[in-house]
Coordinates of C-alpha atoms in Angstrom, one line a residue:
Chain A
M28 CA -52.5 -36.8 -11.0
F29 CA -53.5 -37.6 -7.5
Q30 CA -56.7 -39.4 -6.8
D31 CA -57.0 -37.6 -3.6
R32 CA -56.6 -33.9 -4.0
R33 CA -55.5 -33.6 -0.4
I34 CA -52.2 -35.4 -1.2
G35 CA -51.5 -32.7 -3.8
M36 CA -52.4 -30.0 -1.3
A37 CA -50.2 -31.6 1.3
L38 CA -47.2 -31.7 -1.1
L39 CA -47.7 -28.1 -1.8
M40 CA -47.7 -27.1 1.8
P41 CA -43.9 -26.9 2.6
A42 CA -43.1 -24.7 -0.4
T43 CA -46.1 -22.5 0.3
A44 CA -45.3 -22.2 4.0
F45 CA -41.7 -21.2 3.0
I46 CA -42.9 -18.5 0.6
V47 CA -45.4 -17.1 3.0
L48 CA -43.2 -17.1 6.1
G49 CA -39.9 -16.5 4.4
F50 CA -41.0 -14.0 1.8
L51 CA -44.5 -12.6 1.8
L52 CA -44.8 -12.0 5.5
P53 CA -41.5 -10.2 6.0
V54 CA -42.0 -8.2 2.8
G55 CA -45.5 -7.3 3.9
I56 CA -44.3 -6.2 7.3
L57 CA -41.6 -4.1 5.7
L58 CA -43.9 -2.5 3.2
S59 CA -46.6 -1.9 5.8
D60 CA -44.4 0.9 7.2
A61 CA -45.2 2.8 4.0
F62 CA -48.9 2.9 5.0
H63 CA -48.2 3.6 8.7
T64 CA -48.7 7.3 9.4
G65 CA -48.5 9.1 12.8
G66 CA -52.1 8.4 13.8
G67 CA -52.8 5.2 12.1
W68 CA -53.0 3.8 8.6
G69 CA -53.3 5.7 5.4
V70 CA -51.6 7.0 2.2
G71 CA -50.3 10.1 3.9
N72 CA -46.7 9.0 3.4
F73 CA -47.3 8.8 -0.4
S74 CA -48.7 12.3 -0.6
D75 CA -45.8 13.6 1.5
F76 CA -43.4 11.8 -0.8
F77 CA -44.8 13.2 -4.0
A78 CA -45.2 16.7 -2.4
R79 CA -41.4 17.1 -2.6
A80 CA -40.0 18.4 -5.9
L81 CA -36.9 16.2 -5.6
N82 CA -38.9 13.0 -5.2
R83 CA -41.1 13.8 -8.2
E84 CA -38.0 14.5 -10.3
V85 CA -36.4 11.3 -9.2
F86 CA -39.6 9.3 -9.9
W87 CA -39.9 10.7 -13.4
R88 CA -36.2 10.2 -14.2
T89 CA -36.4 6.5 -13.1
F90 CA -39.6 6.0 -15.2
R91 CA -38.2 7.9 -18.2
L92 CA -34.9 6.0 -18.2
G93 CA -36.8 2.7 -17.8
I94 CA -38.8 3.5 -20.9
Y95 CA -35.8 4.7 -22.9
V96 CA -33.7 1.6 -22.0
T97 CA -36.6 -0.7 -22.8
G98 CA -37.4 1.0 -26.1
I99 CA -33.8 1.1 -27.4
S100 CA -33.2 -2.4 -26.2
A101 CA -36.3 -3.5 -28.2
I102 CA -35.1 -1.8 -31.4
L103 CA -31.6 -3.1 -31.2
G104 CA -32.8 -6.4 -29.9
Y105 CA -34.9 -7.2 -32.9
A106 CA -31.9 -6.4 -35.2
V107 CA -29.6 -8.7 -33.2
A108 CA -32.2 -11.4 -32.7
L109 CA -33.1 -11.5 -36.5
T110 CA -29.4 -11.8 -37.3
I111 CA -28.9 -14.6 -34.8
V112 CA -32.0 -16.5 -36.0
D113 CA -30.8 -16.2 -39.5
A114 CA -27.3 -17.4 -38.9
S115 CA -26.0 -20.9 -39.5
D116 CA -26.2 -23.3 -36.5
T117 CA -22.5 -22.9 -35.6
N118 CA -22.6 -19.1 -35.8
K119 CA -25.8 -19.0 -33.9
G120 CA -24.1 -20.8 -31.0
R121 CA -21.2 -18.4 -31.1
L122 CA -23.4 -15.3 -31.3
V123 CA -25.6 -16.4 -28.4
A124 CA -22.6 -17.3 -26.3
T125 CA -21.2 -13.8 -27.0
L126 CA -24.5 -12.3 -26.0
V127 CA -24.8 -14.3 -22.8
L128 CA -21.2 -13.9 -21.8
P129 CA -21.6 -10.5 -20.1
L130 CA -24.3 -11.9 -17.9
M131 CA -21.7 -14.1 -16.3
I132 CA -19.7 -11.1 -15.2
S133 CA -20.8 -9.3 -12.0
P134 CA -22.7 -6.0 -12.7
V135 CA -20.3 -4.3 -10.4
A136 CA -17.2 -5.2 -12.5
R137 CA -19.1 -4.3 -15.7
T138 CA -20.1 -1.0 -14.3
Y139 CA -16.6 -0.2 -13.2
A140 CA -15.4 -0.9 -16.7
W141 CA -17.8 1.8 -17.9
V142 CA -16.2 4.2 -15.4
V143 CA -12.9 3.7 -17.3
I144 CA -14.4 3.7 -20.8
L145 CA -16.6 6.7 -20.3
G146 CA -14.0 8.7 -18.3
K147 CA -12.3 11.9 -19.5
T148 CA -9.3 9.8 -20.6
G149 CA -11.4 6.9 -21.7
I150 CA -11.6 5.4 -25.2
V151 CA -14.9 7.1 -26.0
N152 CA -13.6 10.6 -25.3
Q153 CA -10.3 9.8 -27.0
A154 CA -12.1 8.7 -30.1
L155 CA -14.4 11.8 -30.1
V156 CA -11.5 14.2 -29.7
A157 CA -9.2 12.3 -32.2
S158 CA -12.0 12.4 -34.8
G159 CA -12.4 16.1 -34.4
I160 CA -16.1 15.8 -33.2
L161 CA -15.1 17.4 -29.9
D162 CA -12.3 19.8 -29.0
T163 CA -12.0 18.8 -25.3
P164 CA -13.1 15.6 -23.6
A165 CA -16.8 15.7 -22.6
R166 CA -18.1 14.8 -19.2
I167 CA -20.1 11.6 -19.7
L168 CA -19.7 10.1 -16.3
F169 CA -22.2 11.1 -13.5
S170 CA -24.9 11.9 -16.0
E171 CA -28.2 10.3 -17.1
T172 CA -26.4 9.4 -20.4
A173 CA -23.9 7.3 -18.4
I174 CA -26.7 5.5 -16.5
F175 CA -28.5 4.9 -19.8
I176 CA -25.5 3.3 -21.4
G177 CA -24.8 1.2 -18.4
L178 CA -28.3 0.0 -18.1
I179 CA -28.6 -0.9 -21.8
Q180 CA -25.5 -3.0 -21.6
L181 CA -26.7 -4.6 -18.4
F182 CA -30.1 -5.7 -19.6
F183 CA -29.8 -5.9 -23.4
P184 CA -29.4 -9.7 -23.4
L185 CA -32.6 -10.1 -21.4
M186 CA -34.4 -8.5 -24.3
V187 CA -32.7 -10.5 -27.1
L188 CA -33.0 -14.0 -25.6
P189 CA -36.9 -14.0 -25.5
L190 CA -36.9 -12.4 -28.9
I191 CA -34.7 -15.1 -30.3
S192 CA -37.0 -17.8 -29.0
A193 CA -40.1 -16.0 -30.3
L194 CA -38.5 -15.6 -33.7
E195 CA -37.5 -19.2 -33.8
N196 CA -41.2 -20.1 -33.3
L197 CA -42.2 -18.0 -36.3
P198 CA -43.3 -20.2 -39.1
R199 CA -40.5 -20.2 -41.7
D200 CA -42.9 -19.5 -44.6
V201 CA -44.6 -16.4 -43.4
V202 CA -41.9 -13.9 -44.4
P203 CA -41.4 -15.2 -47.9
A204 CA -45.2 -15.4 -48.3
A205 CA -45.6 -11.8 -47.2
R206 CA -42.8 -10.7 -49.6
M207 CA -44.4 -12.7 -52.4
L208 CA -47.7 -11.0 -51.8
G209 CA -46.0 -7.6 -52.3
A210 CA -45.1 -6.4 -48.8
N211 CA -41.9 -4.4 -48.5
W212 CA -39.5 -5.1 -45.6
M213 CA -41.1 -2.5 -43.3
Q214 CA -44.5 -4.0 -43.8
V215 CA -43.2 -7.5 -43.3
F216 CA -41.8 -6.3 -39.9
W217 CA -44.7 -4.3 -38.7
K218 CA -47.5 -6.6 -40.0
V219 CA -46.0 -10.0 -39.8
I220 CA -42.9 -10.3 -37.6
L221 CA -43.9 -7.9 -34.8
P222 CA -47.4 -9.3 -34.2
L223 CA -46.2 -12.9 -34.2
T224 CA -43.3 -12.3 -31.8
K225 CA -45.2 -10.0 -29.4
E226 CA -45.0 -12.5 -26.6
G227 CA -41.2 -12.4 -26.7
L228 CA -41.3 -8.6 -26.7
V229 CA -43.6 -8.7 -23.6
V230 CA -41.3 -11.0 -21.7
G231 CA -38.1 -9.1 -22.8
G232 CA -39.8 -5.7 -22.2
T233 CA -40.9 -6.7 -18.7
L234 CA -37.5 -8.0 -17.7
V235 CA -35.6 -5.0 -19.1
F236 CA -38.0 -2.4 -17.7
V237 CA -38.3 -3.9 -14.2
G238 CA -34.5 -4.5 -14.2
S239 CA -33.9 -0.8 -15.1
L240 CA -36.2 0.3 -12.3
T241 CA -34.6 -1.8 -9.7
A242 CA -30.9 -1.8 -10.6
Y243 CA -28.8 -0.2 -7.9
V244 CA -25.1 -0.6 -8.7
T245 CA -25.2 1.0 -12.1
P246 CA -27.0 4.3 -11.2
A247 CA -25.0 4.5 -8.0
I248 CA -21.6 4.3 -9.7
L249 CA -22.3 5.9 -13.1
G250 CA -24.8 8.5 -11.9
G251 CA -23.7 9.2 -8.4
S252 CA -25.8 11.3 -6.1
K253 CA -26.2 14.1 -8.6
V254 CA -28.4 11.9 -10.7
L255 CA -30.5 10.1 -8.1
M256 CA -32.8 7.3 -9.2
L257 CA -35.5 5.8 -7.0
E258 CA -33.3 2.9 -5.9
T259 CA -30.4 5.2 -4.9
L260 CA -32.8 7.5 -3.1
L261 CA -34.2 4.4 -1.3
Y262 CA -30.7 3.5 -0.2
Q263 CA -30.1 7.1 1.0
R264 CA -33.4 7.1 3.0
V265 CA -32.5 3.8 4.8
S266 CA -28.8 4.2 5.3
V267 CA -28.6 7.8 6.1
A268 CA -31.9 9.0 7.4
N269 CA -33.0 5.7 9.0
D270 CA -36.3 6.7 7.4
Y271 CA -38.0 3.3 6.8
A272 CA -41.4 4.9 6.1
A273 CA -40.1 6.8 3.0
A274 CA -38.0 3.7 2.0
G275 CA -41.2 1.7 2.2
V276 CA -43.0 4.2 0.0
I277 CA -40.3 4.0 -2.6
A278 CA -40.3 0.1 -2.5
V279 CA -44.1 0.1 -2.9
I280 CA -43.8 2.5 -5.9
L281 CA -41.2 0.3 -7.5
I282 CA -43.3 -2.9 -7.0
V283 CA -46.4 -1.2 -8.3
M284 CA -44.6 0.1 -11.4
A285 CA -43.3 -3.4 -12.1
V286 CA -46.6 -5.0 -11.6
I287 CA -48.5 -2.4 -13.8
T288 CA -45.9 -2.8 -16.6
N289 CA -46.2 -6.5 -16.5
V290 CA -50.0 -6.4 -16.6
L291 CA -50.1 -3.7 -19.4
L292 CA -47.7 -5.6 -21.6
K293 CA -49.5 -8.9 -21.0
R294 CA -52.8 -7.1 -22.0
L295 CA -51.1 -5.9 -25.2
A296 CA -50.1 -9.5 -26.1
A297 CA -53.4 -10.9 -25.2
A298 CA -55.3 -8.3 -27.2
R299 CA -53.7 -9.7 -30.3
K300 CA -54.8 -13.3 -29.5
G301 CA -58.4 -12.1 -28.8
G302 CA -58.6 -10.1 -32.0
R303 CA -57.3 -12.9 -34.3
Chain B
M17 CA -11.0 -29.1 5.9
T18 CA -10.1 -26.7 8.7
P19 CA -11.7 -23.6 7.2
K20 CA -14.9 -25.6 6.5
F21 CA -14.8 -26.9 10.1
L22 CA -14.4 -23.3 11.4
L23 CA -17.2 -22.1 9.3
A24 CA -19.5 -24.9 10.5
A25 CA -18.4 -24.2 14.0
S26 CA -19.1 -20.5 13.8
V27 CA -22.5 -21.1 12.2
L28 CA -23.3 -23.5 15.0
A29 CA -22.1 -21.0 17.6
L30 CA -24.2 -18.3 16.0
S31 CA -27.3 -20.4 15.9
T32 CA -27.1 -21.9 19.4
G33 CA -25.6 -18.8 21.0
A34 CA -25.6 -19.2 24.8
A35 CA -26.2 -23.0 24.6
L36 CA -22.5 -23.5 24.2
A37 CA -22.0 -22.2 27.7
Q38 CA -18.9 -24.2 28.4
D39 CA -17.2 -21.9 25.8
K40 CA -17.4 -18.2 26.8
T41 CA -18.3 -16.1 23.8
L42 CA -18.3 -12.4 23.2
T43 CA -20.1 -10.9 20.2
I44 CA -18.7 -7.8 18.7
S45 CA -20.1 -5.6 16.0
V46 CA -17.6 -3.7 13.8
Y47 CA -17.2 -2.0 10.5
G48 CA -16.4 -4.5 7.7
V49 CA -13.0 -3.0 6.7
S50 CA -9.6 -4.5 7.3
Q51 CA -11.0 -7.6 9.0
D52 CA -7.8 -9.7 8.3
A53 CA -5.7 -7.1 10.1
Y54 CA -8.0 -7.0 13.0
K55 CA -8.0 -10.7 13.2
E56 CA -4.3 -10.9 13.5
A57 CA -3.7 -7.9 15.7
L58 CA -6.8 -8.0 18.0
Y59 CA -9.2 -10.9 17.7
A60 CA -6.9 -13.9 17.7
P61 CA -4.6 -12.6 20.5
F62 CA -7.7 -11.7 22.6
E63 CA -9.2 -15.2 22.2
A64 CA -5.9 -16.7 23.3
K65 CA -5.7 -14.4 26.3
C66 CA -9.3 -14.8 27.6
G67 CA -9.8 -18.4 26.6
C68 CA -13.1 -17.3 25.0
K69 CA -14.5 -17.1 21.6
L70 CA -15.2 -13.9 19.6
I71 CA -18.1 -13.7 17.2
I72 CA -17.7 -10.9 14.8
E73 CA -20.6 -9.2 13.1
T74 CA -19.7 -6.7 10.4
G75 CA -21.7 -4.1 8.4
N76 CA -22.2 -0.4 7.9
S77 CA -23.3 1.7 10.9
S78 CA -27.0 2.0 10.0
E79 CA -27.4 -1.7 9.4
R80 CA -25.8 -2.5 12.7
L81 CA -27.7 0.2 14.5
A82 CA -31.0 -1.1 13.1
K83 CA -30.1 -4.6 14.3
L84 CA -29.1 -3.4 17.7
E85 CA -32.5 -1.7 18.0
A86 CA -34.4 -4.7 16.8
N87 CA -32.7 -7.0 19.3
A88 CA -32.9 -4.5 22.2
A89 CA -35.0 -6.8 24.3
A90 CA -32.5 -9.7 24.0
P91 CA -29.2 -8.3 22.9
V92 CA -27.0 -10.5 20.8
V93 CA -24.1 -8.1 20.5
D94 CA -21.9 -7.2 23.5
V95 CA -19.5 -4.6 22.2
I96 CA -20.1 -2.3 19.2
A97 CA -17.8 -0.1 17.2
F98 CA -19.4 3.1 15.9
S99 CA -18.7 6.7 14.9
D100 CA -19.1 9.0 17.9
A101 CA -22.4 10.3 16.5
N102 CA -23.8 6.8 16.0
A103 CA -22.8 5.9 19.5
L104 CA -24.6 9.0 20.8
E105 CA -27.7 8.0 18.9
A106 CA -27.5 4.5 20.3
A107 CA -27.1 5.9 23.8
H108 CA -30.1 8.2 23.3
K109 CA -32.1 5.3 22.3
G110 CA -31.1 3.4 25.4
L111 CA -29.3 0.7 23.5
T112 CA -25.9 1.0 25.3
Q113 CA -24.8 1.2 28.9
P114 CA -21.9 3.1 30.5
I115 CA -18.5 1.5 30.2
N116 CA -17.0 0.3 33.5
I117 CA -14.0 2.6 33.3
A118 CA -12.6 1.3 36.6
G119 CA -12.0 -1.9 34.8
L120 CA -9.9 -0.2 32.0
S121 CA -6.2 -0.5 32.9
N122 CA -5.2 1.3 29.8
L123 CA -7.5 4.3 30.3
A124 CA -4.6 6.6 31.5
K125 CA -2.8 6.0 28.3
V126 CA -5.7 7.2 26.1
Y127 CA -5.6 10.8 24.9
D128 CA -7.9 13.0 26.9
F129 CA -10.2 13.8 23.9
A130 CA -10.9 10.1 23.3
R131 CA -11.7 9.1 26.9
D132 CA -15.3 10.2 27.2
P133 CA -16.2 11.7 23.8
I134 CA -20.0 11.6 24.1
G135 CA -20.3 12.0 27.9
G136 CA -21.5 9.7 30.7
N137 CA -18.8 7.2 29.8
M138 CA -21.2 5.8 27.2
A139 CA -18.3 5.3 24.7
I140 CA -14.6 5.5 24.4
G141 CA -12.6 6.5 21.3
Y142 CA -10.4 3.7 19.8
T143 CA -9.2 5.7 16.7
F144 CA -9.5 9.1 15.2
Y145 CA -8.6 10.7 11.8
G146 CA -8.1 14.0 10.2
T147 CA -10.2 15.0 7.1
S148 CA -8.8 17.5 4.7
I149 CA -8.6 18.5 1.0
V150 CA -6.5 16.3 -1.3
Y151 CA -5.3 17.4 -4.7
D152 CA -3.2 16.2 -7.6
S153 CA -0.1 18.4 -7.7
A154 CA 0.4 17.5 -11.3
V155 CA -2.7 19.4 -12.2
V156 CA -3.4 21.8 -9.4
S157 CA -0.7 24.1 -7.9
G158 CA -2.1 24.1 -4.4
V159 CA -5.2 24.5 -2.3
D160 CA -5.0 27.0 0.6
S161 CA -8.5 27.3 1.8
W162 CA -11.7 25.4 1.9
L163 CA -13.2 28.1 -0.2
D164 CA -10.7 27.3 -3.0
L165 CA -13.0 24.3 -3.7
F166 CA -15.3 26.8 -5.4
S167 CA -12.7 28.9 -7.2
D168 CA -12.8 29.3 -11.0
K169 CA -9.5 27.5 -11.4
L170 CA -10.9 24.3 -9.9
K171 CA -14.1 24.4 -11.8
G172 CA -15.0 20.9 -13.1
Q173 CA -12.3 19.2 -11.1
V174 CA -13.7 18.8 -7.6
A175 CA -15.5 15.8 -6.1
L176 CA -17.1 16.5 -2.7
P177 CA -18.4 13.9 -0.3
N178 CA -22.2 13.6 -0.3
I179 CA -24.0 14.8 2.8
S180 CA -25.0 11.1 3.4
T181 CA -21.4 10.0 4.0
T182 CA -19.5 10.5 7.2
Q183 CA -17.1 12.9 5.5
G184 CA -19.9 15.0 4.0
P185 CA -21.0 16.9 7.1
L186 CA -17.3 17.4 8.0
A187 CA -16.6 19.1 4.7
M188 CA -19.7 21.3 5.1
F189 CA -18.6 22.1 8.7
M190 CA -15.3 23.5 7.4
I191 CA -16.8 25.3 4.4
E192 CA -19.3 27.0 6.8
K193 CA -16.3 27.9 9.1
A194 CA -14.4 29.3 6.2
L195 CA -17.4 31.5 5.4
G196 CA -17.0 32.9 8.9
S197 CA -20.0 31.2 10.4
D198 CA -20.6 28.7 13.2
D199 CA -24.2 28.0 12.2
P200 CA -24.9 24.3 12.8
N201 CA -27.4 24.4 10.0
F202 CA -24.6 25.0 7.5
A203 CA -27.0 27.4 5.7
K204 CA -24.2 29.4 4.0
A205 CA -22.2 26.4 3.0
V206 CA -25.3 24.7 1.5
D207 CA -26.0 27.9 -0.5
L208 CA -22.4 28.1 -1.7
V209 CA -22.3 24.4 -2.8
A210 CA -25.8 24.8 -4.4
K211 CA -24.5 27.8 -6.4
H212 CA -21.5 25.8 -7.7
R213 CA -23.4 22.6 -8.0
D214 CA -22.7 22.3 -11.7
D215 CA -19.0 22.9 -11.3
I216 CA -18.7 19.9 -8.9
V217 CA -18.0 16.7 -10.8
T218 CA -19.8 14.5 -8.4
F219 CA -20.8 14.2 -4.7
Y220 CA -19.2 10.9 -3.9
E221 CA -20.8 8.2 -1.7
K222 CA -17.9 5.9 -1.3
G223 CA -14.4 7.3 -0.5
G224 CA -12.9 4.3 -2.2
Q225 CA -13.8 5.8 -5.6
I226 CA -11.6 8.8 -5.2
P227 CA -8.2 7.2 -6.1
Q228 CA -9.6 5.8 -9.4
L229 CA -11.3 9.1 -10.3
M230 CA -8.1 11.1 -9.7
Q231 CA -6.0 8.6 -11.5
Q232 CA -8.3 8.8 -14.5
G233 CA -8.0 12.6 -14.5
E234 CA -11.8 12.8 -13.8
I235 CA -11.1 14.9 -10.8
S236 CA -8.0 16.6 -9.3
V237 CA -9.4 17.7 -5.9
S238 CA -11.5 16.1 -3.2
V239 CA -12.1 15.9 0.5
I240 CA -11.2 12.6 2.2
G241 CA -10.4 11.1 5.6
R242 CA -6.8 10.3 6.5
F243 CA -7.7 6.5 6.5
G244 CA -8.0 6.8 2.8
W245 CA -4.8 8.7 2.2
G246 CA -2.4 5.7 2.0
N247 CA -4.4 4.2 -0.8
L248 CA -4.7 7.5 -2.7
A249 CA -1.0 8.3 -2.4
K250 CA -0.2 4.8 -3.7
T251 CA -2.6 5.1 -6.7
V252 CA -1.7 8.8 -7.5
P253 CA 1.9 9.5 -6.5
T254 CA 1.5 13.2 -7.2
A255 CA -1.4 13.5 -4.8
R256 CA -0.9 15.9 -1.9
W257 CA -2.6 16.4 1.5
A258 CA -3.6 20.1 1.7
N259 CA -3.2 22.2 4.9
P260 CA -6.0 24.8 4.4
K261 CA -5.6 27.9 6.5
E262 CA -8.9 27.2 8.3
G263 CA -7.4 23.9 9.5
Q264 CA -8.6 20.3 9.0
T265 CA -11.5 18.5 10.4
G266 CA -11.9 14.9 11.4
G267 CA -13.8 12.3 13.2
M268 CA -13.5 9.6 15.9
N269 CA -14.6 6.0 16.1
V270 CA -15.6 4.7 19.5
L271 CA -16.5 1.5 21.3
A272 CA -19.7 1.1 23.3
V273 CA -21.0 -1.7 25.5
V274 CA -24.5 -2.9 24.6
K275 CA -27.2 -2.5 27.3
G276 CA -28.2 -5.7 29.0
T277 CA -25.1 -7.6 27.9
K278 CA -24.6 -10.9 29.8
N279 CA -20.8 -10.6 29.4
A280 CA -20.2 -7.2 30.9
D281 CA -16.8 -8.1 32.4
L282 CA -15.6 -9.8 29.3
A283 CA -16.8 -6.8 27.3
T284 CA -14.8 -4.4 29.5
E285 CA -11.8 -6.7 29.2
F286 CA -12.1 -6.6 25.4
V287 CA -12.4 -2.8 25.3
D288 CA -9.4 -2.5 27.5
Y289 CA -7.4 -4.9 25.3
W290 CA -8.3 -2.9 22.1
L291 CA -6.9 0.2 23.8
S292 CA -3.7 -1.5 24.9
T293 CA -0.4 -0.3 23.6
E294 CA 0.3 -3.7 22.0
V295 CA -2.9 -3.8 19.9
Q296 CA -2.9 -0.1 19.1
Q297 CA 0.7 -0.3 18.0
K298 CA 0.0 -3.3 15.6
L299 CA -3.1 -1.6 14.2
A300 CA -1.1 1.6 13.6
E301 CA 1.7 -0.2 11.9
G302 CA -0.8 -2.0 9.6
L303 CA -2.1 1.5 8.7
V304 CA -5.5 0.3 9.9
D305 CA -6.3 2.7 12.7
S306 CA -4.6 5.8 14.0
P307 CA -3.8 5.2 17.7
V308 CA -5.5 6.9 20.6
N309 CA -2.9 5.4 23.0
K310 CA -0.2 7.8 23.9
D311 CA 2.5 5.1 24.3
V312 CA 2.3 4.0 20.6
T313 CA 5.3 5.2 18.6
V314 CA 5.6 4.7 14.9
S315 CA 8.1 5.6 12.2
A316 CA 7.7 8.8 10.2
E317 CA 6.7 6.8 7.2
I318 CA 3.9 5.0 9.1
A319 CA 2.8 8.3 10.7
D320 CA 2.4 9.8 7.3
G321 CA -0.3 7.2 6.5
L322 CA -2.1 8.0 9.7
S323 CA -3.4 10.8 11.8
Y324 CA -0.7 10.4 14.4
G325 CA -0.1 12.1 17.7
E326 CA -1.8 14.3 20.2
D327 CA -0.3 17.5 18.7
L328 CA -2.0 16.7 15.5
A329 CA -5.2 15.8 17.2
R330 CA -5.3 19.2 18.8
T331 CA -5.3 20.9 15.5
I332 CA -8.4 19.0 14.3
H333 CA -11.7 20.7 14.4
F334 CA -14.0 17.9 15.4
L335 CA -17.6 18.2 14.6
P336 CA -19.3 17.4 18.0
A337 CA -21.5 14.3 17.9
Q338 CA -24.3 16.2 19.5
V339 CA -24.3 18.7 16.6
M340 CA -24.1 15.9 14.1
L341 CA -27.0 14.0 15.6
A342 CA -29.3 17.0 16.2
N343 CA -28.9 18.4 12.6
R344 CA -28.3 15.4 10.4
D345 CA -31.9 15.2 9.1
A346 CA -32.1 18.9 8.5
W347 CA -28.8 18.8 6.5
L348 CA -30.1 16.0 4.4
E349 CA -33.3 17.9 3.8
A350 CA -31.5 21.2 2.9
W351 CA -29.1 19.3 0.7
N352 CA -31.9 17.4 -1.2
A353 CA -33.9 20.6 -1.6
K354 CA -31.0 22.8 -2.9
I355 CA -28.2 20.6 -4.1
A356 CA -29.4 17.2 -5.1
Q357 CA -31.9 18.3 -7.7

């Protein structure tokens, strides 16, 4: 666009300087605490962190819930996205609006709604008792289940939206063609739809997984301190123990998990392109 | 127009700081709660009185302590409100300086226990509160001891404060006491809570959750500070404040002057004003802070929402700030090892 590349570089400078000074540098300084051990630099803080049983448990719980939430969102997400793509234009607009609406409500408000819904006198327990499935109300709040439900609701739209756009780019004829050639619906999904919409799944999966890893309000309110996640543990380390080294370690772990997921999912998507 | 102007003015004042030397300014750092009430009862009258401008910084204690530490070389804040333990921590780190008590005309009116709570005149109490067990009398007949929290009849109905909250160590202090021990490590209390871990509904982090949880029937017993009582009694009319036989515990919030402040005299004046009968009376009537000023008198109804009076203060088992500070990390460690997982 520019004959002189230097003009382009110069135009890039202000934004770059802002990112470097306002984001990368402070984050770097903050995270460097994680590698700062008594005598110098090293990964001692990380081995200390994983040496504690509680920390290992919290790490696995965070990871596990992230996988569950992403997996279930993907399964439900395909069902919803296929329905929306298939709907008439008017209905499509309505359905997408319904899907997006919760995103406009603060996660704090949504999470508090779950406290009421999942409570002992909440609608879920009332229904379970009234239908005879349970004799007495179950304790759902302050458990992994509650966090799981809260996270699904929080991040589900972020899975569906990329899937919708991926499905809309799917050539209209491929499904009828596959059917005509004798594929059943399962085969159509696994061999045609899934491979052709993998990019949407990668984008949605990354958003949901990273979102689940880093959400704070939902685990804090629905799980409480009996069901710690990495982000609630991080808060505890900073605000109670003033332990910035451990907090830095947790932050690094979260960032690394997010980056690895993104890279892995991108690889998955790219593998398909290469193999075609 | 006016609020916008005020906002712009305060942003300007914040960014230029001392440059606006024609206007005397005093920066104070306080907890974020009840700011409207403080503005009316304390900030605005003080500004009118001193002809100066107050800059208010709010946040939780650890945030504000971290900022204080980061700005130690060139302090921004002049007066800081903390819990007694946080104030002691700040004093140990050399972040605060002794209060010029000769300049406090209201000192004689302050209860003895609040005058020099952490020693060396490094802080002065501005409010205190009792902490006890609360229960829903519609569900539970009564709670007579801190050990009742672990009785079979209260199984699955109790929310305890997490060790990370201010109330957490206070509750553990009383449980340890009820077990007949004065061990500052709370070893027996930690073991007892760990044993009953699954019977406890949750270890709460924010006291503000308790009224909702009790109203929903999720819990019927908890441990809270008196400052949260008014709200609970309003939400759950059948809630009762228990008087366990081991007594109640409590805490104190204090004011400290930041080391190296350029406004030492104004800071002293502000601390003195906060302790005055006039301000303490207004804050008490607004159910914001229980007074430490002996001359404050309030109605029985207001007193019920507060921790009011020296007689009551005498019955409170305060957890010494020194003990809190010396053992906090160990408590968290023991808690995480035995209870959190």
